[in-house]
XYZ file of C-alpha atoms in Angstrom:
148
model
C 80.617 106.250 81.064
C 80.267 109.238 83.298
C 81.008 109.799 86.942
C 80.288 106.956 89.357
C 79.808 107.780 92.995
C 80.726 104.262 94.099
C 84.373 104.347 95.196
C 84.683 108.089 94.504
C 86.104 108.981 97.927
C 88.975 106.429 97.787
C 89.613 107.425 94.159
C 90.144 111.002 95.314
C 91.928 110.425 98.621
C 94.407 107.669 97.667
C 96.064 109.510 94.726
C 96.174 112.677 96.831
C 97.927 110.820 99.671
C 100.381 109.210 97.253
C 101.187 112.590 95.710
C 101.754 114.040 99.176
C 104.096 111.176 100.115
C 106.050 111.570 96.873
C 106.377 115.298 97.529
C 108.131 114.590 100.830
C 111.452 114.334 98.937
C 111.691 118.023 98.049
C 110.371 118.973 101.492
C 113.031 116.876 103.240
C 115.743 118.380 101.051
C 114.412 121.866 101.802
C 114.416 121.115 105.543
C 118.015 119.861 105.320
C 119.108 123.066 103.558
C 117.043 125.453 105.729
C 119.128 127.868 107.838
C 116.250 128.474 110.297
C 114.832 126.207 112.941
C 111.698 124.206 112.153
C 109.241 126.472 114.015
C 110.806 129.632 112.584
C 110.484 128.128 109.114
C 106.790 127.403 109.732
C 106.204 130.977 110.951
C 107.912 132.396 107.868
C 105.955 130.094 105.534
C 102.642 131.250 107.044
C 103.501 134.947 106.852
C 101.611 136.715 104.001
C 104.425 139.282 103.673
C 106.837 136.445 102.847
C 104.599 135.303 99.970
C 104.194 138.869 98.707
C 107.991 139.166 98.545
C 108.240 135.801 96.761
C 105.763 136.838 94.083
C 107.891 139.903 93.317
C 111.125 137.911 93.071
C 111.812 136.837 89.471
C 114.155 134.013 90.528
C 111.504 132.597 92.844
C 108.894 132.767 90.072
C 111.319 131.054 87.696
C 112.147 128.262 90.142
C 108.698 127.677 91.651
C 106.283 128.474 88.804
C 107.886 128.643 85.358
C 110.354 125.739 85.735
C 107.799 123.160 86.976
C 105.277 124.152 84.300
C 107.957 123.949 81.609
C 109.200 120.588 82.894
C 105.690 119.142 82.808
C 105.142 120.504 79.313
C 108.433 119.118 77.977
C 108.643 115.782 79.776
C 104.975 114.847 80.025
C 103.152 116.615 77.207
C 105.903 116.477 74.546
C 108.417 113.711 75.279
C 106.083 111.025 76.619
C 103.712 110.992 73.609
C 106.770 110.729 71.333
C 108.199 107.769 73.296
C 104.971 105.726 73.427
C 104.873 104.876 69.672
C 108.559 103.862 69.765
C 108.217 101.631 72.822
C 105.457 100.200 74.949
C 103.602 102.576 77.272
C 105.224 100.954 80.316
C 108.720 101.380 78.827
C 107.945 105.014 78.014
C 106.629 105.532 81.564
C 109.944 104.279 82.950
C 112.281 105.909 80.399
C 110.892 109.441 80.407
C 111.396 109.908 84.187
C 115.050 108.923 83.826
C 115.522 111.824 81.414
C 113.557 113.966 83.860
C 115.881 112.968 86.713
C 119.066 113.468 84.679
C 117.847 116.922 83.638
C 118.278 118.009 87.264
C 121.986 117.118 87.391
C 122.989 120.588 86.166
C 122.795 121.667 89.805
C 125.886 119.519 90.487
C 127.944 121.588 88.046
C 126.818 124.863 89.650
C 127.510 123.642 93.177
C 130.927 122.259 92.241
C 131.882 125.400 90.328
C 131.026 127.690 93.236
C 132.371 125.217 95.837
C 129.137 125.118 97.805
C 129.772 121.988 99.837
C 131.931 118.902 99.739
C 132.049 116.811 96.565
C 130.544 113.787 98.315
C 127.775 115.915 99.854
C 126.942 117.482 96.497
C 126.766 114.102 94.767
C 124.718 112.603 97.600
C 122.201 115.447 97.290
C 122.153 114.999 93.488
C 121.499 111.255 93.761
C 118.728 111.923 96.288
C 117.185 114.531 93.976
C 117.519 112.195 90.974
C 115.757 109.455 92.931
C 112.708 111.432 93.955
C 112.392 113.248 90.619
C 112.541 109.917 88.759
C 109.929 108.333 91.043
C 107.697 111.399 90.832
C 108.215 111.488 87.052
C 107.163 107.828 86.745
C 104.079 108.548 88.833
C 103.055 111.559 86.746
C 103.827 109.687 83.502
C 101.557 106.861 84.684
C 98.765 109.341 85.414
C 99.313 111.100 82.073
C 99.114 107.857 80.075
C 96.147 106.494 82.036
C 94.111 109.683 81.723
C 95.078 110.507 78.142
């Protein structure tokens, strides 16, 4: 028991790298939807005034802070512990992320209703989002079950 220093560096770096790779999905989707050029987007992202404006925007806070915290609470802290007694931990780790991915399909309805793109483009984006949210959900479910 306790902290072992043997293998500590790989134990820190490898999960961090995997998390960064899995987070490329939302970043790629953001880059595809970005109206600015790449360098302009970098300049805006590094501007403190931009972040001050974001922190005052209630929609930004909802989308970037409240929604992810709520999703983790619902899908990891509530749903996953309820699925584990009904199925094996590995089945729960694979089932819960599917619900997590499907929960993001409401964006399709909004985009179709307001005609923001072609039907095939909207569904392609939704399938892409479902894919990376399901993979990321499986990864976080694995970490949640392994760490208690």
